[in-house]
Structure formats: structure tokens, C-alpha cells
PDB file of C-alpha atoms and ligand atoms in Angstrom:
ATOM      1  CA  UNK A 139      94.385  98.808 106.993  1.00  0.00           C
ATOM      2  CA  UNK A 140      93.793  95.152 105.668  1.00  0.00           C
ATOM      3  CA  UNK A 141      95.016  95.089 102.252  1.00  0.00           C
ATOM      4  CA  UNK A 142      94.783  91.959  99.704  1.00  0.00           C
ATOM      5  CA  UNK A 143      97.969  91.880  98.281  1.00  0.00           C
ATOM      6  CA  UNK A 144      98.048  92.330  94.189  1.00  0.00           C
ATOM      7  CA  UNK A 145     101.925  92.662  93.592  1.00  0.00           C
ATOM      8  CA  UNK A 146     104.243  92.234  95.659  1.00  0.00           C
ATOM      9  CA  UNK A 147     108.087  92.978  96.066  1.00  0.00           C
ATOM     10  CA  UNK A 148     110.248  91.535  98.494  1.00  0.00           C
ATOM     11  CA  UNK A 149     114.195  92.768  98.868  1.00  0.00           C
ATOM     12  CA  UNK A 150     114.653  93.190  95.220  1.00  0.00           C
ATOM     13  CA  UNK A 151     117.722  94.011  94.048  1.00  0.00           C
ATOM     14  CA  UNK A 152     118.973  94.594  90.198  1.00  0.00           C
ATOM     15  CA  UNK A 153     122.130  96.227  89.123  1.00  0.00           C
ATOM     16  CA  UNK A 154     123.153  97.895  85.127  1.00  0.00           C
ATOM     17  CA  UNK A 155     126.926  97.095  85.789  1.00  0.00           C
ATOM     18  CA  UNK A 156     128.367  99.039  88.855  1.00  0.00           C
ATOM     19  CA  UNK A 157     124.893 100.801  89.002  1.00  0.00           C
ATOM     20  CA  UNK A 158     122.559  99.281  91.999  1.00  0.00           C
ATOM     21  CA  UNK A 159     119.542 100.385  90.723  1.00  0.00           C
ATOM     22  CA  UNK A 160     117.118  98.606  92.784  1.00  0.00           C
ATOM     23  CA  UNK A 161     118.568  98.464  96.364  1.00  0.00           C
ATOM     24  CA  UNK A 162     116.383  96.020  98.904  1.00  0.00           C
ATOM     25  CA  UNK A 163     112.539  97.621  97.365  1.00  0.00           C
ATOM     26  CA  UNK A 164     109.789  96.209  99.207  1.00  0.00           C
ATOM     27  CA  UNK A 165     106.538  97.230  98.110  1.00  0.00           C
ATOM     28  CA  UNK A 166     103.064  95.772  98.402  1.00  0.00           C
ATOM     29  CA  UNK A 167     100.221  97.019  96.658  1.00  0.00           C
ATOM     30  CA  UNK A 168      96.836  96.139  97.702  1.00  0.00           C
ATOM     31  CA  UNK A 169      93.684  95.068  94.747  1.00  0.00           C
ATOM     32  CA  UNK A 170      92.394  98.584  94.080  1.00  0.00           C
ATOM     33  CA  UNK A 171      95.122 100.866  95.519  1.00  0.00           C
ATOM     34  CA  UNK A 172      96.636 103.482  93.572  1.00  0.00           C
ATOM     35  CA  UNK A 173     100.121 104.167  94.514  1.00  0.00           C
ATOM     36  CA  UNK A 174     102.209 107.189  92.649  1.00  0.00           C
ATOM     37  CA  UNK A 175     105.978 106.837  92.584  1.00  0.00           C
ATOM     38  CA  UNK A 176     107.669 109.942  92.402  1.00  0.00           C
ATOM     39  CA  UNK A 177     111.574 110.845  92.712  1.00  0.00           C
ATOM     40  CA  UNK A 178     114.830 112.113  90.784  1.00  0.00           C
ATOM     41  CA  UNK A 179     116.078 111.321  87.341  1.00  0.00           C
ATOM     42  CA  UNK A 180     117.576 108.304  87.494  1.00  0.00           C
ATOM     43  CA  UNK A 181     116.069 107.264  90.900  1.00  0.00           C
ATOM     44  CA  UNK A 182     114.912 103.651  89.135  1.00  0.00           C
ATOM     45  CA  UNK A 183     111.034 104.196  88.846  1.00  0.00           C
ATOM     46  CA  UNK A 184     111.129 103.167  85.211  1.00  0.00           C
ATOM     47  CA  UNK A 185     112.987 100.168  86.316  1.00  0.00           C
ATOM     48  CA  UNK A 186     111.014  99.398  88.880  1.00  0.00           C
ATOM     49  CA  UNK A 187     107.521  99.513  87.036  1.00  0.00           C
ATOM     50  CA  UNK A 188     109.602  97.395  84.330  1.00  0.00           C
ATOM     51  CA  UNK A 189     110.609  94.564  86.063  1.00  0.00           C
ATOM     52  CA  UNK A 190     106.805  94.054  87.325  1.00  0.00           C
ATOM     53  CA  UNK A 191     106.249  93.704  83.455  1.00  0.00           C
ATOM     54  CA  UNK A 192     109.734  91.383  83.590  1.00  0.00           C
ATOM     55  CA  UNK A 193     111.107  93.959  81.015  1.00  0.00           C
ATOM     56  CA  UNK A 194     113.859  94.097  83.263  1.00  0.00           C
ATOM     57  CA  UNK A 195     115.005  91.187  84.953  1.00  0.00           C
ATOM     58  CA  UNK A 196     116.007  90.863  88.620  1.00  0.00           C
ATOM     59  CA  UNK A 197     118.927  89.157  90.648  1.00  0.00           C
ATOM     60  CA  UNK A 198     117.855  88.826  93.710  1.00  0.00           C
ATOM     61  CA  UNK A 199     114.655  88.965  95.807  1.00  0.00           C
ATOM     62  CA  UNK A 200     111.289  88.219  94.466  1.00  0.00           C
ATOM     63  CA  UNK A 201     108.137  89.654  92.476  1.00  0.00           C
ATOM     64  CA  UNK A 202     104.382  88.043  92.664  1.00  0.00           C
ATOM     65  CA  UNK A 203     101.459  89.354  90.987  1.00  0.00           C
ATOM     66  CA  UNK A 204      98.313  87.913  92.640  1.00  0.00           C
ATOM     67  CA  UNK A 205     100.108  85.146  94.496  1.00  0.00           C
ATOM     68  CA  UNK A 206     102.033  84.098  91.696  1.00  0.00           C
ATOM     69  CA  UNK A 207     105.725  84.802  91.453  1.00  0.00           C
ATOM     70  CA  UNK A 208     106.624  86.411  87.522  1.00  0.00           C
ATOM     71  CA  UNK A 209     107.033  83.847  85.225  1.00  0.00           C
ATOM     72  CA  UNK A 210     110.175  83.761  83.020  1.00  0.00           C
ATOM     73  CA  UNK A 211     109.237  82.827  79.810  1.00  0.00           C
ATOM     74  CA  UNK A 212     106.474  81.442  76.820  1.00  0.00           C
ATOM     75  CA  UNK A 213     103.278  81.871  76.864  1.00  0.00           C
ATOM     76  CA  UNK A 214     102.550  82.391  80.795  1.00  0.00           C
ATOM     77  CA  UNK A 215     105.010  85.826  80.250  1.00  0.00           C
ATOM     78  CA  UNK A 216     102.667  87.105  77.243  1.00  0.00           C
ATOM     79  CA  UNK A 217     100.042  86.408  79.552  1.00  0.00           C
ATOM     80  CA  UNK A 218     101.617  88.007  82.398  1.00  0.00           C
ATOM     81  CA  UNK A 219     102.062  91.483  80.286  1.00  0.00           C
ATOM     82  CA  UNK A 220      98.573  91.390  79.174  1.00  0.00           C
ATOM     83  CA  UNK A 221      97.258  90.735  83.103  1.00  0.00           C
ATOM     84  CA  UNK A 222      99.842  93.919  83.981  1.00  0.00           C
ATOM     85  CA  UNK A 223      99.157  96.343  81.325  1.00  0.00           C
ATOM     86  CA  UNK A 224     101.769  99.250  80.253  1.00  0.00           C
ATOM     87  CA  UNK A 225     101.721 102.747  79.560  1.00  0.00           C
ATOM     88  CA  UNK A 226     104.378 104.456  78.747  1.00  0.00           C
ATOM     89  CA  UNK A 227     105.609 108.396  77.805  1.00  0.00           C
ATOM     90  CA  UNK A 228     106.142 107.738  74.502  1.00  0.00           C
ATOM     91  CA  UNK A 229     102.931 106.002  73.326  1.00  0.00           C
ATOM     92  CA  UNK A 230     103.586 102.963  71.431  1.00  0.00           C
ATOM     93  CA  UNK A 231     101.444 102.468  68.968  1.00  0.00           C
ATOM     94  CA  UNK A 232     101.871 100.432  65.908  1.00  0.00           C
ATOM     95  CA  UNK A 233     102.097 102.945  63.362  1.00  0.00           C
ATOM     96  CA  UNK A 234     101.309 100.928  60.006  1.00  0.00           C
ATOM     97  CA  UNK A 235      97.655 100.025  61.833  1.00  0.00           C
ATOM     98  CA  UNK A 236      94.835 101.601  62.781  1.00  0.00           C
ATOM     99  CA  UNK A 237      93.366 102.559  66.076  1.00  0.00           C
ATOM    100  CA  UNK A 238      90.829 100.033  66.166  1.00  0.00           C
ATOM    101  CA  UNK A 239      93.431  97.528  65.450  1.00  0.00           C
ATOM    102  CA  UNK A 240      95.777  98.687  67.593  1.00  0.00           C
ATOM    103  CA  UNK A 241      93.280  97.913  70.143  1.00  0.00           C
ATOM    104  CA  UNK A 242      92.055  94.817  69.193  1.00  0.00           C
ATOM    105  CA  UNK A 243      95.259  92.873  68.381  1.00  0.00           C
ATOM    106  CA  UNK A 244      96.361  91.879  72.141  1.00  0.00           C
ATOM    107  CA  UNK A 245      92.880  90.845  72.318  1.00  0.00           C
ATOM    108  CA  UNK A 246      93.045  88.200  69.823  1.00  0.00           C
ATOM    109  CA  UNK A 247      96.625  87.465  70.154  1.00  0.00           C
ATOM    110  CA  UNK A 248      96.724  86.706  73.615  1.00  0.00           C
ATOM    111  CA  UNK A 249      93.434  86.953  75.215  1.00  0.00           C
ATOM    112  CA  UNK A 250      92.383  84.547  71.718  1.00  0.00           C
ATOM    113  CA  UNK A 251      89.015  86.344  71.486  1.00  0.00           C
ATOM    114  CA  UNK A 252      87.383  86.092  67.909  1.00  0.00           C
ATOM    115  CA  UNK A 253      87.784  89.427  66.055  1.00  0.00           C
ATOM    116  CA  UNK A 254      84.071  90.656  66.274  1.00  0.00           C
ATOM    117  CA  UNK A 255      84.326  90.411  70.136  1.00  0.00           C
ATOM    118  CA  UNK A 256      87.747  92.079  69.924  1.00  0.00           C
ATOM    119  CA  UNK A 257      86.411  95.084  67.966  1.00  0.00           C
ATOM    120  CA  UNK A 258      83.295  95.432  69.700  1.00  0.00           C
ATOM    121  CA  UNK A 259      85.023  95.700  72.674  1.00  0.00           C
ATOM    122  CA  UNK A 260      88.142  98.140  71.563  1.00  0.00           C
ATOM    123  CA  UNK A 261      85.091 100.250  70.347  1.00  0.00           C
ATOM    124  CA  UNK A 262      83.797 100.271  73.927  1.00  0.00           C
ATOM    125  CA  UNK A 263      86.870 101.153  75.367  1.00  0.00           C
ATOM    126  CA  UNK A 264      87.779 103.913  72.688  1.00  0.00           C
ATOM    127  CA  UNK A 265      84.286 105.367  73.631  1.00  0.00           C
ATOM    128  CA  UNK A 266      85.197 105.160  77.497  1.00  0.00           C
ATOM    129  CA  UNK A 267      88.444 106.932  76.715  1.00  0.00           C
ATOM    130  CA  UNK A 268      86.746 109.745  74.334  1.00  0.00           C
ATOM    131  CA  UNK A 269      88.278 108.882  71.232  1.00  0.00           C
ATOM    132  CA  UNK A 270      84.823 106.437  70.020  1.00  0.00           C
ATOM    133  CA  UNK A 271      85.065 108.697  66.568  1.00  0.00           C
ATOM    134  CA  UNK A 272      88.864 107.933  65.844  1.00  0.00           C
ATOM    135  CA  UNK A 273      88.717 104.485  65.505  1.00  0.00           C
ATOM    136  CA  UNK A 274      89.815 104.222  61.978  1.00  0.00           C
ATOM    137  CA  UNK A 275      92.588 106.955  61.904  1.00  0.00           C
ATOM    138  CA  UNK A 276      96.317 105.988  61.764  1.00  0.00           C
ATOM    139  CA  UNK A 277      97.890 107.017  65.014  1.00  0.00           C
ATOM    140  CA  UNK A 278      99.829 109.803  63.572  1.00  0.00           C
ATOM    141  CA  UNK A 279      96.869 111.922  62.919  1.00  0.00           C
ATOM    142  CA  UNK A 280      95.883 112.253  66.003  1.00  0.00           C
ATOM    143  CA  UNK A 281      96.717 113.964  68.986  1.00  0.00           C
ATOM    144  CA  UNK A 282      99.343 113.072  71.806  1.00  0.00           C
ATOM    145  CA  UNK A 283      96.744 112.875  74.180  1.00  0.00           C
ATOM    146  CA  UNK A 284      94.465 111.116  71.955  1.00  0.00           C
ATOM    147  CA  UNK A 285      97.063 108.873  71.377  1.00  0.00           C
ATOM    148  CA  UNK A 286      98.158 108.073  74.803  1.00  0.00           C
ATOM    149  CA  UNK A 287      94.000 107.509  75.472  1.00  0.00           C
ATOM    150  CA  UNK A 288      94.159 104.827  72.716  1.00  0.00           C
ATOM    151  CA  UNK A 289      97.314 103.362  74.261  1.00  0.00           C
ATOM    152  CA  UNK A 290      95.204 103.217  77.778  1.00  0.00           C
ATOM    153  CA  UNK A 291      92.416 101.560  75.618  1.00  0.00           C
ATOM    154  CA  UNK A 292      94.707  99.016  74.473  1.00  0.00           C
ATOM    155  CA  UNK A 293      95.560  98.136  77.809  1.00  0.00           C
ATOM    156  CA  UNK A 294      92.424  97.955  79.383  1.00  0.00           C
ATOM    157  CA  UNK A 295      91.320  95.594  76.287  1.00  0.00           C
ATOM    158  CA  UNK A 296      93.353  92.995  78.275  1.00  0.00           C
ATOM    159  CA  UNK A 297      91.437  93.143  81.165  1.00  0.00           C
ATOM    160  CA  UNK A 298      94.431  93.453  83.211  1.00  0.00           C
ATOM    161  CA  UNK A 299      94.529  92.990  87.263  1.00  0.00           C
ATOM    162  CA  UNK A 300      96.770  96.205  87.248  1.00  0.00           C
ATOM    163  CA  UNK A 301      97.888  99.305  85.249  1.00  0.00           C
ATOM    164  CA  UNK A 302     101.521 100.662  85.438  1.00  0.00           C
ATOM    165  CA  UNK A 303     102.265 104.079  84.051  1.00  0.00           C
ATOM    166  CA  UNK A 304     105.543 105.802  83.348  1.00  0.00           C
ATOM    167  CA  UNK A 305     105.155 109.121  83.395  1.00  0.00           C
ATOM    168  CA  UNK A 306     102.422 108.903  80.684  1.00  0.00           C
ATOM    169  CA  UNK A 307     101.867 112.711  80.344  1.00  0.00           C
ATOM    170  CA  UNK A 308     105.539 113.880  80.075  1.00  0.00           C
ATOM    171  CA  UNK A 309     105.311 114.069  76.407  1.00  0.00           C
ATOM    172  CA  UNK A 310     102.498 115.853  75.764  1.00  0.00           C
ATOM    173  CA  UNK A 311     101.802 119.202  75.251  1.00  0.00           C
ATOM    174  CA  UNK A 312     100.359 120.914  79.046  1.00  0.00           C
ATOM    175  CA  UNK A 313      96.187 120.911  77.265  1.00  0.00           C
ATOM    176  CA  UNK A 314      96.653 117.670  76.888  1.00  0.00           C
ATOM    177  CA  UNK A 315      97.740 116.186  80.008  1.00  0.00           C
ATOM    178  CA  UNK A 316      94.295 116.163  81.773  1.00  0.00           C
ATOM    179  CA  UNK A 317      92.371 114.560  79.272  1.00  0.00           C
ATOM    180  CA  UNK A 318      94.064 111.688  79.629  1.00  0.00           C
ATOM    181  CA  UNK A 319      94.622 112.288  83.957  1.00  0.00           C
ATOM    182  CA  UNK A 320      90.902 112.707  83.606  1.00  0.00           C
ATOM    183  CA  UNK A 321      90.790 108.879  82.261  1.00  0.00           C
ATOM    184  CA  UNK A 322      93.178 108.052  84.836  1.00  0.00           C
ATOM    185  CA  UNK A 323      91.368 108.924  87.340  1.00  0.00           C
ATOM    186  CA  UNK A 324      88.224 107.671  86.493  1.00  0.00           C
ATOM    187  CA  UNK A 325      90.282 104.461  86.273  1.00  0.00           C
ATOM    188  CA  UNK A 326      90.867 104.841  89.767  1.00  0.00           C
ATOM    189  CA  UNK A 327      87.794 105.426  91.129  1.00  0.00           C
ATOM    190  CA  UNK A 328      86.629 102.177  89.304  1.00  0.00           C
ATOM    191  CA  UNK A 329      89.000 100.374  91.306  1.00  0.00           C
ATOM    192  CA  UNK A 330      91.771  99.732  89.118  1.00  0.00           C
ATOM    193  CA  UNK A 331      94.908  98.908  90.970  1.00  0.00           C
ATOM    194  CA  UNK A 332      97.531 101.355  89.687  1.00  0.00           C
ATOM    195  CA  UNK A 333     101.265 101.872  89.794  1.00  0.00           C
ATOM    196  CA  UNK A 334     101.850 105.766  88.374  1.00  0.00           C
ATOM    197  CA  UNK A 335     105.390 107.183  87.814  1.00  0.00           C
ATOM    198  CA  UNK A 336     104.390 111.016  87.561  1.00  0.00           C
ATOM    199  CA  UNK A 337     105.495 114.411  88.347  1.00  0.00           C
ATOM    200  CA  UNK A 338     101.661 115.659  88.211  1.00  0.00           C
ATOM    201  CA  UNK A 339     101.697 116.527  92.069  1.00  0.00           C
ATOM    202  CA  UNK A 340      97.518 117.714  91.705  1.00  0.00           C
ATOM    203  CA  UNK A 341      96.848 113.726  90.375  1.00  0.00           C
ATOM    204  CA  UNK A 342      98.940 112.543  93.258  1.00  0.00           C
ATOM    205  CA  UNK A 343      97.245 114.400  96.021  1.00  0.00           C
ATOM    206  CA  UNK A 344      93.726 114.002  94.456  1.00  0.00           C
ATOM    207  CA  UNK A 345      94.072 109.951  93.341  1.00  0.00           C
ATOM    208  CA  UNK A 346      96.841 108.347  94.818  1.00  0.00           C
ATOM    209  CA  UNK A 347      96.192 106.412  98.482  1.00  0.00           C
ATOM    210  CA  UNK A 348     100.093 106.358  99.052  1.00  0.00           C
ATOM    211  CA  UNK A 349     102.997 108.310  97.720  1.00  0.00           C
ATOM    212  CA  UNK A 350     106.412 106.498  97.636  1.00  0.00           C
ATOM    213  CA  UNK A 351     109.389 108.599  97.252  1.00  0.00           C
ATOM    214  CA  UNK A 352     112.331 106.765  95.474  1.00  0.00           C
ATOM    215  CA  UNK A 353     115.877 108.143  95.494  1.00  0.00           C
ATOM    216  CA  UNK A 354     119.078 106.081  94.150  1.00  0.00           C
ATOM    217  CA  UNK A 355     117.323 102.713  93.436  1.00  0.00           C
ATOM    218  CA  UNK A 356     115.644 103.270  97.521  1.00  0.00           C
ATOM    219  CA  UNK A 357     112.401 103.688  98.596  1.00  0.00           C
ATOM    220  CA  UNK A 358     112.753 106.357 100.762  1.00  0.00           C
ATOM    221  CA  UNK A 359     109.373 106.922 101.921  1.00  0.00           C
ATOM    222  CA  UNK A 360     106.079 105.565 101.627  1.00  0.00           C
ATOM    223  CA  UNK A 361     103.362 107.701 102.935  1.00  0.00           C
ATOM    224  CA  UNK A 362      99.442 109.196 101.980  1.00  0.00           C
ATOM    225  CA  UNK A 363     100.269 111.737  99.708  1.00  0.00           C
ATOM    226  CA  UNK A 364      98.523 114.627 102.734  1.00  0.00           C
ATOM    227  CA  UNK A 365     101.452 113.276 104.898  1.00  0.00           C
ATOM    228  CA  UNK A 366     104.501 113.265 102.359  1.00  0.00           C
ATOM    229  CA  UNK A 367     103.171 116.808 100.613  1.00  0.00           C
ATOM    230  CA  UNK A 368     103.311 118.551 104.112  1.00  0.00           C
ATOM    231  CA  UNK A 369     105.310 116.963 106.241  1.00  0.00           C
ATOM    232  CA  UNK A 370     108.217 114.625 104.107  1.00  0.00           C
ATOM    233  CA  UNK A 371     110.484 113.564 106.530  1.00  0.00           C
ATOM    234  CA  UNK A 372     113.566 112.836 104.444  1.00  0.00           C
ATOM    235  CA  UNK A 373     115.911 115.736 103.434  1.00  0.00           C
ATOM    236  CA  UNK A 374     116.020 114.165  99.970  1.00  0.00           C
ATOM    237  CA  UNK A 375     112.607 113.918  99.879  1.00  0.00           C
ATOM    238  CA  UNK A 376     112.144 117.952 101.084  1.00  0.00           C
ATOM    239  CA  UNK A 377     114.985 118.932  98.387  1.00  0.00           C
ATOM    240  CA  UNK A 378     113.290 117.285  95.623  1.00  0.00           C
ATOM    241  CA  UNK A 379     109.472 118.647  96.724  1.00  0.00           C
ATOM    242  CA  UNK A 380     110.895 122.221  96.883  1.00  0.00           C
ATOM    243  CA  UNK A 381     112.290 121.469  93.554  1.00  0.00           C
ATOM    244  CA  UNK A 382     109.407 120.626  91.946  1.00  0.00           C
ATOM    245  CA  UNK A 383     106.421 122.636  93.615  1.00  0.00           C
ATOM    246  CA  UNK A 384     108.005 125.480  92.529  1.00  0.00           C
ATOM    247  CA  UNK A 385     107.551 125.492  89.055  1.00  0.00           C
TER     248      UNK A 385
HETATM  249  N1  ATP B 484     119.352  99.370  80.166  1.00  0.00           N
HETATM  250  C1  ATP B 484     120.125 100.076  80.981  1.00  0.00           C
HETATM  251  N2  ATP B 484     121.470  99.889  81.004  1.00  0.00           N
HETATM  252  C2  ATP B 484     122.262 100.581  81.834  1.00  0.00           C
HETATM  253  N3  ATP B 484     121.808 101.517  82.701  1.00  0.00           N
HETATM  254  C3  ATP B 484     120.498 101.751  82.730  1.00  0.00           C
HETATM  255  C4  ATP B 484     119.579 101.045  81.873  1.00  0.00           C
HETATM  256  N4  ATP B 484     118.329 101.505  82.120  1.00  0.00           N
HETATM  257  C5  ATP B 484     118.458 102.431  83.088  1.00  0.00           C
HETATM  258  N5  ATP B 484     119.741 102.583  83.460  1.00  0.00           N
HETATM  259  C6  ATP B 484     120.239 103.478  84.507  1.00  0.00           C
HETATM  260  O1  ATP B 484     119.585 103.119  85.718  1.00  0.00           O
HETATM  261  C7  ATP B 484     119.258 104.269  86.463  1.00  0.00           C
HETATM  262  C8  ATP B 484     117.787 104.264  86.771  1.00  0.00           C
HETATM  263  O2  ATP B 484     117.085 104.440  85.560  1.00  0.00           O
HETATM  264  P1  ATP B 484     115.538 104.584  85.514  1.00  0.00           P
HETATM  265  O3  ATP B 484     115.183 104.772  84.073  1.00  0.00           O
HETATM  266  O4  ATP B 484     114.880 103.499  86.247  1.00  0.00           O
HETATM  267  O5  ATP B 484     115.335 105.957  86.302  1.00  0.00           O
HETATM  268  P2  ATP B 484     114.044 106.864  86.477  1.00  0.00           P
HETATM  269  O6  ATP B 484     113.853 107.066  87.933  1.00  0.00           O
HETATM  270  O7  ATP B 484     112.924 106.282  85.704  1.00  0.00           O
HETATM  271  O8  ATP B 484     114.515 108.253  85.831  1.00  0.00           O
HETATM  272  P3  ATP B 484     113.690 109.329  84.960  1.00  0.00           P
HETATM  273  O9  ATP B 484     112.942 110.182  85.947  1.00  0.00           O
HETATM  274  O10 ATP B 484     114.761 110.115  84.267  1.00  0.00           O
HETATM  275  O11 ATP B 484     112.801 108.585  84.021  1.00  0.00           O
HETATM  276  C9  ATP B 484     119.745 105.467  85.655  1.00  0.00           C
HETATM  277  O12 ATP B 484     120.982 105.867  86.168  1.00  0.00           O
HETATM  278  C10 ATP B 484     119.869 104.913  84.266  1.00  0.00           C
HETATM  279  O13 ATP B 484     120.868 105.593  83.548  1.00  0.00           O
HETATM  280 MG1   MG B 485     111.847 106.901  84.047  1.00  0.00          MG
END
């Protein structure tokens, strides 16, 4: 398959003291691929999506988004976060403002879009996500999964070239979690190109075009998710599937 590389990692290593927690990871995603990274506690997929965001820094190796390796600082970093948007478990949100204006600030912060464009489009987005009539709420009354939609709307405000997610439905409570996998997936089949840290084995199998299977700070395999659910060649990666299929 051709792909046209988006990000790219090349022998990337990063330690936290004794701890290598990136060992040698290449890993090339293509414009519009959606790859799900899946693995044991502790494995390094939140350190992996976060150095793409250069939340985490790296000692060796190298990282480029679009043909561009990270930048380390100022203004092209904001502007690097804002082209790589972020969602996390816990959902972020500025408390003290509302949902509109969650959405909107990055918007004209960064992107430097007058505030009637920023709105207008954060209303858009809020409408694409299904939460159009909460736009003036505080996030604390609303719902985990309404909140995590906003926090996907706040993202997508950016206009980013690619959408990492760390395990954004872990928090919430199990009616919630396909509301927003519905949005994620309709995210996908618009082409976004997405990295997604998950344990949701259905949104892996149904969305993803590659499954890669990380165990201490390795990628152990890399594989379409029909190949890695029934056939995983790695013992680690058969010990943690039998694990986790069976709940
Ligand atoms: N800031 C830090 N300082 C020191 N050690 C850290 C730091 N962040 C992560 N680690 C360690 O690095 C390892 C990888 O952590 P990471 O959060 O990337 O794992 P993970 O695969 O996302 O795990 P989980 O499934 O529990 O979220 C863990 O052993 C963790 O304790
Ligand atoms: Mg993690």
C-alpha cells in the first residue's frame, strides 16, 4: 500500500530514569489512516502519543509531522499542538468558562481568528458532536461524554492534520462511551488521520486500518486489526488479548 506519510517516528528512544520507555519505535502513519495502539499498563502508549504533541521530550531518534521534524519551542510548538490535536481520559476543560468558550479560545489564540468566526465555528462543531444545545453550560453540568464531545470539538476547532486519543472513554460511565466512539468514528470515515490509545476492541476491529501492540516501551506488532484479533503472533500479545476479551 502507498501511504503519504503524516507522522513519522524513526528509532525513538526516551527514558524516566532507569525506565526505557520508548525502546527503538518506528511508526509511520499515513494522511487518513487510523491506527489504534493497544497494550499493558505501563507499556508507554501515553508516552508515545505525548511526545508527538512534544509533551514529552525525546533523546534520541526523530519525530516529523508532515515532513517537518517537531519543533522545540515558541510559537511554531503552539502551532504544532493545535495542527496535532489532544484528547485525553480525563477531559480538560477549563472549568471557570463556558463550552462555547472553551471551544473558541485555541481558535483565537493560536489560529488568531476574530471571535465571531471562532464562535460560529465552535457552534458548528458542537452541533457535529451533538452537544449544539450546551453551548453555554459550564462543563461541570454536563455529562462525561458530553464533555469529552466538547473536548473533541475543541480540537477539531484547530483544524488539525491529526487527532491523538488516550484512552478517551476510560472515564466514563459504559452509556456513555459510544456516543462519543460514535463521533470517533465518523471522524474516521471523514478521513481524519488518527492515533487511538483504547481498550474498546469493537472500535478497533470496526475503525482502525492497523493495530499496533506495544509492550515495555516496544512495538511488538503492527498488523490489520482481522490479523492481530485472530491470529497475534507474539505470546505477549496472545496473553494480553486473552486478558482482555474476556471480560
Ligand atoms: N513523568 C514520568 N516520570 C517517571 N515515569 C513515568 C512518567 N510518565 C510515565 N512514567 C512511567 O513510564 C511507563 C510508561 O508510562 P505510560 O503512561 O506511557 O504507559 P501506558 O502504556 O500509557 O499505561 P496505561 O495503560 O496505564 O495508561 C510507566 O512505567 C510509567 O510509570
Ligand atoms: Mg496511558
Amino acid at each position: 500500500m502507498a501511504v503519504d506519510p503524516l507522522i513519522e517516528l524513526r528509532e525513538v528512544n526516551k527514558h524516566f530514569g532507569e525506565l526505557h520507555v520508548l525502546q527503538d519505535i518506528d511508526l509511520t502513519v499515513g494522511r487518513g489512516e487510523v491506527v489504534v495502539v493497544i497494550g499493558p499498563s505501563g507499556s508507554g502508549k501515553s508516552t508515545l502519543c505525548r511526545a508527538i504533541n512534544r509533551l514529552e521530550t525525546i533523546e534520541s531518534g526523530e519525530i516529523v509531522l508532515d515532513g517537518r521534524p517537531l519543533p522545540e519551542e515558541g510559537k511554531p510548538l503552539a502551532r504544532l499542538r493545535a495542527d496535532v490535536g489532544m484528547v485525553f481520559q480525563s477531559f480538560n476543560l477549563f472549568a471557570h468558562k463556558t463550552v462555547l468558550q472553551n471551544v473558541s479560545l485555541g481558535q483565537t489564540k493560536v489560529r488568531g481568528r476574530r471571535k465571531e468566526d471562532a464562535d460560529r465555528r465552535s457552534r458548528e462543531l458542537l452541533d457535529r458532536v451533538g452537544v449544539a444545545d450546551q453551548a453555554d453550560k459550564y462543563p461541570a453540568q454536563l455529562s462525561g461524554g458530553q464533555q469529552q464531545r466538547v473536548a473533541i470539538a475543541r480540537a477539531l476547532a484547530m483544524e488539525p492534520k491529526a487527532m491523538l486519543f488516550d484512552e478517551p472513554t476510560s472515564a466514563l460511565d459504559p452509556e456513555m462511551i459510544n456516543e462519543v466512539l460514535e463521533v470517533m468514528k465518523q471522524l474516521a470515515r471523514d478521513g481524519m488521520t488518527m492515533i487511538v490509545v483504547t481498550h474498546e476492541m469493537g472500535f478497533a476491529r470496526s475503525a482502525a486500518g492497523r493495530v499496533v501492540f506495544m509492550a515495555d516501551g516496544r512495538i511488538v506488532e503492527d498488523r490489520v486489526p482481522d490479523e492481530f484479533f485472530t491470529n497475534p503472533t507474539s505470546d505477549r500479545a496472545k496473553d494480553f488479548l486473552s486478558k482482555i476479551l474476556k471480560h
